[in-house]
Coordinates of C-alpha atoms in Angstrom, one line a residue:
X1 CA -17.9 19.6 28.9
X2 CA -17.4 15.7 28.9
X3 CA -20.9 14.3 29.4
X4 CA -21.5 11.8 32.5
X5 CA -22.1 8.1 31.7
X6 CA -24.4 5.7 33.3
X7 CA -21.2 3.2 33.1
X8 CA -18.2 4.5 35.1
X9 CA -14.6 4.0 34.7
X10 CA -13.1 3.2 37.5
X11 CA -9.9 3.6 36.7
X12 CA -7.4 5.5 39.0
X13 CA -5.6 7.9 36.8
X14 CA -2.5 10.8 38.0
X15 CA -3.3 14.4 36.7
X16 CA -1.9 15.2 33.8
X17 CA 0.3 17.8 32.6
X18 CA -0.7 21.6 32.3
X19 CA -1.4 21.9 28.5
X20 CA 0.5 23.9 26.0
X21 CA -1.1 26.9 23.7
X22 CA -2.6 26.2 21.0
X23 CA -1.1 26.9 17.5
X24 CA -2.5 29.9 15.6
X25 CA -3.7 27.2 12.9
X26 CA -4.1 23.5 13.8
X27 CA -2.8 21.1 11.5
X28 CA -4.6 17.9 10.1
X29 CA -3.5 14.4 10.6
X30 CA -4.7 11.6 9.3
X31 CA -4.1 7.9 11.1
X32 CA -5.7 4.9 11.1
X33 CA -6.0 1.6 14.2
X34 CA -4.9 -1.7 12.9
X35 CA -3.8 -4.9 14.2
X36 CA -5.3 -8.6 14.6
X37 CA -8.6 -9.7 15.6
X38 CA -9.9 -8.6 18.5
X39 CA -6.9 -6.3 20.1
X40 CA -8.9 -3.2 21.3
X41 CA -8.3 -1.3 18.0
X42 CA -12.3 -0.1 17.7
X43 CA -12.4 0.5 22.1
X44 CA -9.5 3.0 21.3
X45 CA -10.7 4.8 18.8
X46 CA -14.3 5.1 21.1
X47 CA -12.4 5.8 24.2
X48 CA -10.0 9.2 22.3
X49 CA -13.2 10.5 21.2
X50 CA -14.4 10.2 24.9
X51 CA -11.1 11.2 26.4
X52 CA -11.3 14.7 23.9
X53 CA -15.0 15.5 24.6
X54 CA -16.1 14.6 20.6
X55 CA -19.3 12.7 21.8
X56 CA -22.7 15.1 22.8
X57 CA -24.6 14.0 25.5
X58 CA -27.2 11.7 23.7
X59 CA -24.4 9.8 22.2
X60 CA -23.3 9.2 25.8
X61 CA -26.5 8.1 26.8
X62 CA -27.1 5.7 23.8
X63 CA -23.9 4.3 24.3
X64 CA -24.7 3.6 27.7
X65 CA -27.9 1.7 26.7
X66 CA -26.2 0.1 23.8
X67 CA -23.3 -1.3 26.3
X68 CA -26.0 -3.2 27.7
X69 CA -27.3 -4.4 24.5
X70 CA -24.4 -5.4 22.9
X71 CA -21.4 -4.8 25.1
X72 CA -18.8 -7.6 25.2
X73 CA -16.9 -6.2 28.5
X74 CA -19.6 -7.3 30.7
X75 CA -21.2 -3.7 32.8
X76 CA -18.6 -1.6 31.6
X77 CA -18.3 1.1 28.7
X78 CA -18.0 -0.8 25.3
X79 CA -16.4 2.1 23.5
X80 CA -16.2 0.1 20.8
X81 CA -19.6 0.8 19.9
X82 CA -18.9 4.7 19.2
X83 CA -17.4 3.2 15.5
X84 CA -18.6 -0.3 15.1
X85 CA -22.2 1.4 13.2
X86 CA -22.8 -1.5 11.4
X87 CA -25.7 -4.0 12.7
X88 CA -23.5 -7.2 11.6
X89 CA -21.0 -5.4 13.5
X90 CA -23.0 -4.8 16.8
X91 CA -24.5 -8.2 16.6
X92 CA -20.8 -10.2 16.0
X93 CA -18.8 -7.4 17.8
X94 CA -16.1 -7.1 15.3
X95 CA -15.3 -4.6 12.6
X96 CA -16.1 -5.0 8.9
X97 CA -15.7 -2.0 7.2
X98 CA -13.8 1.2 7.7
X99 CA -15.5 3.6 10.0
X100 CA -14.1 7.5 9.7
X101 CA -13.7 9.9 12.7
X102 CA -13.1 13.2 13.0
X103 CA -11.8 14.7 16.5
X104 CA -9.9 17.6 17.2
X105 CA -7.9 18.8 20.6
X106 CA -6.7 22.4 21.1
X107 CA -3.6 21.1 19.4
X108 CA -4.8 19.2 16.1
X109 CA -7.7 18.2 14.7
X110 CA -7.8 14.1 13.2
X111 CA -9.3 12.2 11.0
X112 CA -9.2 8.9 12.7
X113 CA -10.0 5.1 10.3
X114 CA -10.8 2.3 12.7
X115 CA -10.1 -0.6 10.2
X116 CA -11.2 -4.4 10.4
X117 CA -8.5 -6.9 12.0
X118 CA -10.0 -10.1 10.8
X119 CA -7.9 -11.8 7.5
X120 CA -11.1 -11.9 5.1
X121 CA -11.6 -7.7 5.6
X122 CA -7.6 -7.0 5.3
X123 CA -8.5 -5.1 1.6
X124 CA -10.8 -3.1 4.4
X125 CA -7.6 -2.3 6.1
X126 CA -5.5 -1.3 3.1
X127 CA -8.3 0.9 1.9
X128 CA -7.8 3.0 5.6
X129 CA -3.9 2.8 5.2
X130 CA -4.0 4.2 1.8
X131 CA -4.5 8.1 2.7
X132 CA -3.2 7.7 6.2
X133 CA 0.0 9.9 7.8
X134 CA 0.4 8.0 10.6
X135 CA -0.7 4.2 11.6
X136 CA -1.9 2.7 15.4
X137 CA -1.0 -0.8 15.0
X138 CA -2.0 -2.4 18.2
X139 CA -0.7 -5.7 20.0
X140 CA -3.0 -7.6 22.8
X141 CA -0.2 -7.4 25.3
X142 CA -1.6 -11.7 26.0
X143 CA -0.8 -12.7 22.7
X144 CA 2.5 -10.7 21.7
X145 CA 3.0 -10.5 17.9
X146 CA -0.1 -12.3 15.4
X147 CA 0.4 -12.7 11.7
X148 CA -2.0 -10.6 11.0
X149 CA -0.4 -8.0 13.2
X150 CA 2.4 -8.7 11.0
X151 CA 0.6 -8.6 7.5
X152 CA -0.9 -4.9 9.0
X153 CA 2.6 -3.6 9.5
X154 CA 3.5 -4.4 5.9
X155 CA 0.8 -3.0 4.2
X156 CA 1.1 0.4 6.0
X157 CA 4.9 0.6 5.2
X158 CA 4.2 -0.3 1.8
X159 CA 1.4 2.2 1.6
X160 CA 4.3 4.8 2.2
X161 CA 3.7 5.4 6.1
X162 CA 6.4 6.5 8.0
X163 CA 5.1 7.4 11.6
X164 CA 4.1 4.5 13.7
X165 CA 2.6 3.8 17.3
X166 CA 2.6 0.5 18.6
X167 CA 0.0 0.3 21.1
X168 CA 0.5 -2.8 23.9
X169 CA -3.1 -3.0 24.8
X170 CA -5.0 -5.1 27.3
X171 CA -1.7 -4.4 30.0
X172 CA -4.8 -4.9 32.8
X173 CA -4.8 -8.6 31.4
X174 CA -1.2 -9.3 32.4
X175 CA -0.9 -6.9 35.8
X176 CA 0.6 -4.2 33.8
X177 CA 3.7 -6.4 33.4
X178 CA 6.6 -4.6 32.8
X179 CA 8.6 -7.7 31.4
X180 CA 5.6 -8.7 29.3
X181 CA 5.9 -5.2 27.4
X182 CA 9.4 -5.4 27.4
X183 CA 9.4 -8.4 25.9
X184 CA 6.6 -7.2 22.9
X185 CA 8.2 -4.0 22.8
X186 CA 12.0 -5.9 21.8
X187 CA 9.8 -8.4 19.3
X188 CA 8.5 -5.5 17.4
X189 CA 11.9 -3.7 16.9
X190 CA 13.4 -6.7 15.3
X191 CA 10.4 -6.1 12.7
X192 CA 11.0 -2.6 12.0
X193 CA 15.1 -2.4 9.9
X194 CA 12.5 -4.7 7.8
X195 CA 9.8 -2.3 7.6
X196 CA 11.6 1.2 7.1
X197 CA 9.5 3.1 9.2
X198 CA 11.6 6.5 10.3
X199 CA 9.5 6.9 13.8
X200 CA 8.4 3.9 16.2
X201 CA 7.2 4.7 19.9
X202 CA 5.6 1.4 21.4
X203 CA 3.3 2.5 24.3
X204 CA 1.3 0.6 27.2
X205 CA -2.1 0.7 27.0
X206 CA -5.4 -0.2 28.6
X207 CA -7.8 1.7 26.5
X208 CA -11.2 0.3 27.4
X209 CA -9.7 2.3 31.3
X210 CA -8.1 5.2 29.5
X211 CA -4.7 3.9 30.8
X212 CA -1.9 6.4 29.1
X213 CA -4.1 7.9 26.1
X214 CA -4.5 11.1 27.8
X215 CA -3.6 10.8 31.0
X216 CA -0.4 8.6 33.0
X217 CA -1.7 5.7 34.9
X218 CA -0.7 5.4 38.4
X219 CA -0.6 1.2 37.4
X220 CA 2.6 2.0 34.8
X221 CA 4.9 3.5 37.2
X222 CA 7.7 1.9 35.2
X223 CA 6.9 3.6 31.8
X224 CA 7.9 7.3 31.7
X225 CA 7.6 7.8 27.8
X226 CA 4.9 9.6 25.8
X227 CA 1.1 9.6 25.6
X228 CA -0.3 8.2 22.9
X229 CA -2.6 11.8 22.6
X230 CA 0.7 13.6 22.8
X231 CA 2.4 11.2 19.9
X232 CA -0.7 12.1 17.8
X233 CA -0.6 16.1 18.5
X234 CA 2.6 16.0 18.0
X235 CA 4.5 13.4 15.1
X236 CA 5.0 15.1 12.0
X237 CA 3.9 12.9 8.6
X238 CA 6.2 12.3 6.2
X239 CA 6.2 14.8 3.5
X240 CA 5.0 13.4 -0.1
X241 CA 4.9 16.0 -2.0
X242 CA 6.5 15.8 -5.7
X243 CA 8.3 18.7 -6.6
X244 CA 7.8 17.8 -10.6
X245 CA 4.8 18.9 -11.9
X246 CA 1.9 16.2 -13.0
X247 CA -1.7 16.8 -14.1
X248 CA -3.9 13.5 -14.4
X249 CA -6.5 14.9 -17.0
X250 CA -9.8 13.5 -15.0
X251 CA -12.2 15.4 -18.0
X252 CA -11.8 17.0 -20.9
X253 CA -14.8 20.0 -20.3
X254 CA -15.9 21.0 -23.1
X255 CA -19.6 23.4 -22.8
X256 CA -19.0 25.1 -26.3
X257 CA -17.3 25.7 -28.9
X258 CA -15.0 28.5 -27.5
X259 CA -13.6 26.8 -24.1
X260 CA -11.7 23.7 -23.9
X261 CA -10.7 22.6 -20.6
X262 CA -8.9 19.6 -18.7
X263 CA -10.0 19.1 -15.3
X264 CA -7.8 17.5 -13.0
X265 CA -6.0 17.5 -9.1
X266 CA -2.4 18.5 -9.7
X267 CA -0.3 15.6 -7.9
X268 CA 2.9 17.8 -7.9
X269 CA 4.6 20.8 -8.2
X270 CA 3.0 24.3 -9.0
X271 CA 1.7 25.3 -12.7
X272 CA 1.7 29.5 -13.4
X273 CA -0.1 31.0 -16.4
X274 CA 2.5 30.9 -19.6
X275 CA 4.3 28.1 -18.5
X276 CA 5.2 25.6 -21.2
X277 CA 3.9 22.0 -20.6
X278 CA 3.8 18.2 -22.7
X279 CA 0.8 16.3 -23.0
X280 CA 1.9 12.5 -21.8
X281 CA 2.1 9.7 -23.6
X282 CA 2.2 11.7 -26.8
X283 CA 4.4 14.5 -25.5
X284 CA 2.7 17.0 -27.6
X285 CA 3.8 20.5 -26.4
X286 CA 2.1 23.9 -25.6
X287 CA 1.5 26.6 -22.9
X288 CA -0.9 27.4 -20.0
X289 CA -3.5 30.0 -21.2
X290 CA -5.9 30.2 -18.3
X291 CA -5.7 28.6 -14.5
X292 CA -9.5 28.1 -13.2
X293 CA -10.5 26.5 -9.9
X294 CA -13.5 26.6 -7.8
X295 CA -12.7 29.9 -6.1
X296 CA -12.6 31.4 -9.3
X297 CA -9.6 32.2 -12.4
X298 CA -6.0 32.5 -10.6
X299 CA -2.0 33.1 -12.1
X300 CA -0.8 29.6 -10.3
X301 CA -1.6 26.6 -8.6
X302 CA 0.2 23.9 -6.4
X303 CA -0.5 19.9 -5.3
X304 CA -4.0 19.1 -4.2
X305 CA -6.2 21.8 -5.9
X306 CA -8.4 20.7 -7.9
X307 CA -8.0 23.3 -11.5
X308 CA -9.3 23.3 -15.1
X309 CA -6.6 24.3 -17.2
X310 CA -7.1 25.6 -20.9
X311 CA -3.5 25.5 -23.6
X312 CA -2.7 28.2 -25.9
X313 CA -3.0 25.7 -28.6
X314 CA -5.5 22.9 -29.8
X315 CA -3.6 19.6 -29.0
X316 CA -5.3 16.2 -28.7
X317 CA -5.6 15.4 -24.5
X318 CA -8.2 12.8 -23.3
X319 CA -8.5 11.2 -19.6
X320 CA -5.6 9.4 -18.7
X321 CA -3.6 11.5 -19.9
X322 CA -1.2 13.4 -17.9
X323 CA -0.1 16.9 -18.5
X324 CA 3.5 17.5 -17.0
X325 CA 6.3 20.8 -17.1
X326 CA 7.8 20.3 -21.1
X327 CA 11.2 19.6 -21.5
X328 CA 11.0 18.0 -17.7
X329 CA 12.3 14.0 -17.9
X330 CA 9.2 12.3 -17.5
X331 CA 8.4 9.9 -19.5
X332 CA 5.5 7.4 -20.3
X333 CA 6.2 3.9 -20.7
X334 CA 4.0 0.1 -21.0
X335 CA 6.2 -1.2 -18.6
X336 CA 6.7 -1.4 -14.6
X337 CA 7.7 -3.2 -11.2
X338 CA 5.0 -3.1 -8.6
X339 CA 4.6 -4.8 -5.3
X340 CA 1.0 -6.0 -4.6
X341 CA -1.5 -7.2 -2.3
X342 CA -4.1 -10.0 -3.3
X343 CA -7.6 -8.3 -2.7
X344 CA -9.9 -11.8 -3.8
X345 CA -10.0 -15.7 -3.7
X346 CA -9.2 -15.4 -7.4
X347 CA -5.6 -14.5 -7.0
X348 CA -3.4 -12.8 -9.7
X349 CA -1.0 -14.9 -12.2
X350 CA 1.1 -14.5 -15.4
X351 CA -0.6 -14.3 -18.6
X352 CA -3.7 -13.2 -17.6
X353 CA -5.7 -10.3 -19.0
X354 CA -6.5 -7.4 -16.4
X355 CA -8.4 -4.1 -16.3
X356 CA -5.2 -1.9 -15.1
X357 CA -6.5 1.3 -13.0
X358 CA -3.5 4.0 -12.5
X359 CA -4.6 7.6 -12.0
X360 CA -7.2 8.5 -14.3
X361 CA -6.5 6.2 -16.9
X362 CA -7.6 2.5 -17.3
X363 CA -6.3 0.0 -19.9
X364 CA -5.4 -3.6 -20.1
X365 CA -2.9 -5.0 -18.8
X366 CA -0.7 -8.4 -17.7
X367 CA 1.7 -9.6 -15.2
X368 CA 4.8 -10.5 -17.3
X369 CA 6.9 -12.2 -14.5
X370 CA 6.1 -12.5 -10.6
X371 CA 9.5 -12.2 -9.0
X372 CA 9.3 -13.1 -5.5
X373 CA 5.9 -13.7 -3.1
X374 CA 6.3 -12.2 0.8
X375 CA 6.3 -14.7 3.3
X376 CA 4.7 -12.8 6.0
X377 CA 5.8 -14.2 9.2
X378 CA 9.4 -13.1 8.4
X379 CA 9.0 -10.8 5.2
X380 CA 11.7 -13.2 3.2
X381 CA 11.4 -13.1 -0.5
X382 CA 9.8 -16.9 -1.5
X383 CA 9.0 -18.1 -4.9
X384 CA 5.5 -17.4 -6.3
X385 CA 3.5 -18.2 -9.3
X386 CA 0.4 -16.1 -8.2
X387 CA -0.4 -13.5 -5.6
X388 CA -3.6 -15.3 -4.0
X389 CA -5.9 -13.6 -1.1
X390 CA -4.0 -11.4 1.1
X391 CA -0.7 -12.6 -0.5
X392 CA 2.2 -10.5 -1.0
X393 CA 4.8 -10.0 -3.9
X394 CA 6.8 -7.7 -6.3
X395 CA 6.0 -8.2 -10.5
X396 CA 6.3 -6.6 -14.0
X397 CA 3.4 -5.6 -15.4
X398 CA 2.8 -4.6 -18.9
X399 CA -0.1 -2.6 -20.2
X400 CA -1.0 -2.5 -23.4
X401 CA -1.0 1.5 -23.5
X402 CA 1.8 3.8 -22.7
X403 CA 0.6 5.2 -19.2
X404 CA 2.8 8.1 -17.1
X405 CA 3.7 6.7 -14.0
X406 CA 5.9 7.6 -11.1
X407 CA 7.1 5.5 -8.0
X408 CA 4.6 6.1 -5.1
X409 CA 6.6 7.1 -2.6
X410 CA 7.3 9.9 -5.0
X411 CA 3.8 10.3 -6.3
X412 CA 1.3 8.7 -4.5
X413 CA -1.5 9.8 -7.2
X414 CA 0.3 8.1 -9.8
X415 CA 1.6 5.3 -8.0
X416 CA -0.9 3.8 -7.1
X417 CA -2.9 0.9 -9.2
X418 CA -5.6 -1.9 -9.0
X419 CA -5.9 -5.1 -11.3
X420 CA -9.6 -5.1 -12.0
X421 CA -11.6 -8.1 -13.5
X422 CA -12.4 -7.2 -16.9
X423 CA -15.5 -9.8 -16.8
X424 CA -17.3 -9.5 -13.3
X425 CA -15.0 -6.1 -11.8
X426 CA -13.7 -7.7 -8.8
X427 CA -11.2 -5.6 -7.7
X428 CA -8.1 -8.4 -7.6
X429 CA -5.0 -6.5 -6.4
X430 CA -4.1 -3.8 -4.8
X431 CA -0.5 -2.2 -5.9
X432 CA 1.8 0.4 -5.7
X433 CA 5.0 1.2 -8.2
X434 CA 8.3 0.6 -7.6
X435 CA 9.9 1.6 -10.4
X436 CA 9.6 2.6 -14.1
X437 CA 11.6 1.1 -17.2
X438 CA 11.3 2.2 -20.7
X439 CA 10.7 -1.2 -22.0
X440 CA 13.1 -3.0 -25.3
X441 CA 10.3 -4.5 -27.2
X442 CA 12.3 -8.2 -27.1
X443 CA 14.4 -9.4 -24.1
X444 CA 18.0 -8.7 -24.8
X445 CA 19.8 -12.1 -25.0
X446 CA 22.8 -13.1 -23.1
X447 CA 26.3 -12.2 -25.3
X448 CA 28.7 -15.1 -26.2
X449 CA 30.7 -13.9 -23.5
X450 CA 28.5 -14.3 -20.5
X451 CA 29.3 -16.6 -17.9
X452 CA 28.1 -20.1 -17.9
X453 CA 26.8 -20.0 -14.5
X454 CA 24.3 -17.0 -16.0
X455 CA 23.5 -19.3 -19.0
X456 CA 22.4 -22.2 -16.5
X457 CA 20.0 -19.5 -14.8
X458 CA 18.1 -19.3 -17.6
X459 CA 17.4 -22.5 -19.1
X460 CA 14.0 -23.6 -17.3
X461 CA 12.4 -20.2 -17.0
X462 CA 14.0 -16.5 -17.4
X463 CA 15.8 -15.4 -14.9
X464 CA 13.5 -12.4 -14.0
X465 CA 10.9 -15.1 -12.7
X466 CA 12.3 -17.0 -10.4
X467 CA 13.5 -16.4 -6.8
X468 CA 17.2 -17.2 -6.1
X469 CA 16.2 -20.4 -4.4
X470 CA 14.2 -21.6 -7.2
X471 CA 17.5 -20.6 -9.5
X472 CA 19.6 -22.3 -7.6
X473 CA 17.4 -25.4 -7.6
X474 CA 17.2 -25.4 -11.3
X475 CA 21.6 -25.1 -11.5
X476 CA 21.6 -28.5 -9.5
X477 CA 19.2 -30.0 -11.4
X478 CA 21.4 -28.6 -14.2
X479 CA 24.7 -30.4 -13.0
X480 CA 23.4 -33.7 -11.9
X481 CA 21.7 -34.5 -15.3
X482 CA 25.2 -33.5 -16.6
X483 CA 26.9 -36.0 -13.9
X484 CA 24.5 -38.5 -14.9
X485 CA 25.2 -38.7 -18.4
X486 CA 29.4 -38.5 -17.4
X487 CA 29.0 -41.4 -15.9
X488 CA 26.6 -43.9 -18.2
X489 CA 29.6 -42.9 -21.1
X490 CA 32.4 -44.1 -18.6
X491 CA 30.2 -47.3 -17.9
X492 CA 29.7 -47.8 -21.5
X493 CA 33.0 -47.0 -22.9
X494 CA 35.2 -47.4 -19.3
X495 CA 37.4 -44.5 -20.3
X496 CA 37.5 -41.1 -17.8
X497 CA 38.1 -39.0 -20.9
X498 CA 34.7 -39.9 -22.7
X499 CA 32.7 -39.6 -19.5
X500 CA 33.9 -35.8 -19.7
X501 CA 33.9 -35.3 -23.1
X502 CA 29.8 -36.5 -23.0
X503 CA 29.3 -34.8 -19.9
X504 CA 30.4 -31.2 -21.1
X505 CA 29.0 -31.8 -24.7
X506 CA 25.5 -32.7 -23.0
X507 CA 25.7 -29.6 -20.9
X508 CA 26.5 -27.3 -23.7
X509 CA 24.3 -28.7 -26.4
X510 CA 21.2 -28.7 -23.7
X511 CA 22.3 -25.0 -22.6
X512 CA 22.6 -23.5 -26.2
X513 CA 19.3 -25.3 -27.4
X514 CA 17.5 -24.0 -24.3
X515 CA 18.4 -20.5 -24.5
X516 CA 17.7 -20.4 -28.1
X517 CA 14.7 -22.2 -27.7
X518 CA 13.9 -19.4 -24.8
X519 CA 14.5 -16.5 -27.3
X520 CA 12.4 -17.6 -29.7
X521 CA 9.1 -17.6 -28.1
X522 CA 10.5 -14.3 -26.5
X523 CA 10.5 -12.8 -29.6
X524 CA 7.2 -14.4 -30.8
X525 CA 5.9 -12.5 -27.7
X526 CA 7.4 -9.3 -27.9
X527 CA 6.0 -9.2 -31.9
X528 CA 2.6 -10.4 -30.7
X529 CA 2.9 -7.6 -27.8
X530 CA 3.6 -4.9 -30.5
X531 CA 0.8 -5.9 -32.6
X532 CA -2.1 -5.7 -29.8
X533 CA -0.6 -2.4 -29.2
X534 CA 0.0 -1.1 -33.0
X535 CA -3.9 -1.6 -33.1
X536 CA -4.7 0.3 -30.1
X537 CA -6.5 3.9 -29.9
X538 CA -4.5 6.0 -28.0
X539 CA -7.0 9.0 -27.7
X540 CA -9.0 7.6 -24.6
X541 CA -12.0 7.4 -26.3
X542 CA -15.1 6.3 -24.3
X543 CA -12.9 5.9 -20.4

């Protein structure tokens, strides 16, 4: 039974509807509140766990006397403090770090992240977004669309979640203004082609009064679509499962001479007893002897259990290493595209040396080439020579191992990276894979036939670098050092003809000693990149 407070809410509410049977089995879903400073996200997350009886009476009655203490709505209910635990976050009445839930309704059961809206906590955020099915970005119905609001919705759709509710909140602040969600509700749309997400329902709310979470308000009269309890018992995650089968080795258990076993949480696809599998980056082959997991010895296993699996035959496997189906077409490879997030002050840039952490396995690595930053306020591709705090941008990296991965949004487990600090272990960047390429150890160099406009690209900085804009920028400059030279011949000599004969030689001479110049120290690279890696020890030794 819901416990009384000492603090009412006097909100007028219409009954709701009779509720449905329960399911024979309730499922799990996992969702997280986000949005910018200060839009209800914590008072939401407090006032579900009210409005679905998950508080015992002498959390009611502290929350009463902490209301008091350190509410920020005046006499009322601060629900907020149900999940801002912290004392920094009592005392300053914000969130800092990511406070876990867990609630259940004869429907479900959840496991709720309320995650920090301020810009300096935003790797607080992407931590909570990270194992999420579903995302509660909310919107202070006063101040429409924030960049950070913005910067949330990213992240989560880069994270890989689909399923999305946009919460208006504070609708008591405007009168429960129908145009003013109207109005938010068309903003955010424009946003979401952008974004990809496959589901978006964009609710009015006033959650510190309960208004629509589990109940219709009698002040909405105009809005006849779901609850946002029913969205939650109800949306369906996106499936990521991957049907190939991958095994990052997490230990190599070894108690005696007699049993050899590599412990590990499958991140796809099932492995039986006598199936034949290849030891990644090596591809050394053999077959499944034994199947063990906690519960005991078993013929097969599927994603998420965590097994110990012994091979018919003694091959070399250390941590890191991933154990996939043989003669499946995964592959290992040094390099990979990834889009990133900026965790510190430091930033990320080319050249650099990082720690690279992918799965079990960590090894150096370096960016290569940043292609584009994110500008958030319209998620337009921008030219960028480092991903700074909380910036945004796709890159190459190259690690100085051959590592197994796999795009996240086909394998989260091994799609998912941080660029560590190899001196103080800052974590610097957050990432996920979008693609894998077997890498050519040199830059292939453009034939005699390629266009010219392709060989102008090039001449400043590869093409893989720079934006389009920045490209383009570099072809004018291009051309009106060209022009320039035309016309100090046709001063000098007065004929037309000589004008364009030095105008065209300049261009070509500059272009062909460029791009030669260009695939020189591209090859000094690549042979300097094959001789940190010649010396390396493959074996995993001591991660």
């Amino acid at each position: 039974m819901r416990p009384a407070l000492a603090l009412t809410d006097p909100a007028p509410r219409v009954p709701a509807p009779a509720p449905t049977a329960a399911p024979a089995q309730k499922s799990l879903l996992r969702f997280i509140t986000c949005g910018s400073v200060d839009d209800g996200k914590s008072t939401l997350l407090g006032r579900l766990l009210f409005e679905t009886n998950s508080i015992f009476e002498d959390q009611a009655e502290a929350l009463a006397r902490d209301s008091v203490k350190f509410g920020t709505v005046g006499k009322a209910v601060d629900y907020a403090l149900l999940v801002d635990g912290l004392s920094a976050e009592r005392e300053q009445g914000i969130t800092i770090d990511v406070a876990y839930r867990y609630f259940s309704t004869p429907r479900r059961s959840f496991i709720a992240a309320d995650t920090p809206g301020h810009e300096q906590y935003t790797r607080n955020m992407a931590t909570g977004a990270s194992t999420a099915d579903c995302a509660i970005i909310l919107i202070d119905a006063r101040k429409g669309l924030l960049r950070q609001t913005r910067r949330h919705s990213y992240i989560v759709s880069m994270l890989g979640v689909r399923s999305v509710i946009v919460a208006v909140n504070k609708m008591d602040l405007v009168d429960y203004s129908e145009e003013t969600f109207r109005q938010i509700e068309a903003d955010y749309r424009t946003l979401v082609p952008t974004l990809g997400f496959t589901e978006v329902h964009i609710v009015p709310l006033a959650a510190r009064a309960g208004d629509n979470l589990a109940t219709r308000s009698a002040r909405t009269p105009w809005y006849a679509g779901p609850l946002l309890l029913d969205l939650l018992e109800t949306i369906e995650p996106a499936p990521r499962s991957a049907a190939k089968f991958r095994l990052p080795v997490q230990w190599v258990n070894r108690p005696d001479a007699e049993f050899r076993g590599y412990v590990g949480t499958i991140a796809g696809g099932m492995i039986r007893v006598g199936d034949p599998v290849a030891v990644l980056p090596r591809g050394q082959e053999s077959r499944v002897a034994r199947i063990l997991t906690p519960q005991g010895e078993t013929q097969e296993a599927g994603e998420g259990e965590a097994v110990t699996i012994t091979l018919a035959s003694e091959i070399d496997v250390s941590r890191g290493d991933v154990i996939v189906a043989a003669g499946s077409d995964l592959k290992a490879t040094r390099r990979f595209t990834a889009r990133l997030l900026g965790l510190a002050e430091a930033g990320v840039e080319p050249g650099k040396s990082y720690l690279l952490k992918l799965g079990t396995s960590l090894t150096r690595a370096r960016i290569s080439a940043i292609h584009h930053g994110i500008d958030i306020e319209d998620y337009v591709e921008a030219p960028a020579s480092t991903i700074a705090l909380n910036g945004l941008g796709v890159v190459t990296i190259e690690a100085e191992a051959e590592l197994h991965v796999a795009p996240y949004r086909e394998c989260a487990p091994l799609g998912g990276l941080l660029l560590i600090d190899p001196i103080t272990n800052e974590a610097l960047a957050l990432g996920i894979v979008e693609s894998a390429a077997r890498p050519a150890i040199a830059t292939s160099t453009e034939s005699g036939s390629a266009s010219l406009n392709s060989a102008l690209l090039r001449l400043v900085v590869p093409k893989e670098i720079l934006a389009p804009e920045a490209r383009a920028m570099q072809l004018s400059w291009r051309l009106s050092t060209m022009a320039i030279v035309g016309l100090v011949a046709g001063i000098a000599t007065g004929s037309v003809g000589a004008a364009f004969a030095a105008a065209f030689t300049d261009l070509a001479l500059r272009t062909a000693g460029r791009v030669g110049h260009d695939n020189l120290w591209r090859t000094i690279r690549a042979l300097r990149l094959r001789q940190s890696q010649e010396k390396l020890s493959l074996d995993g030794g001591g991660i």
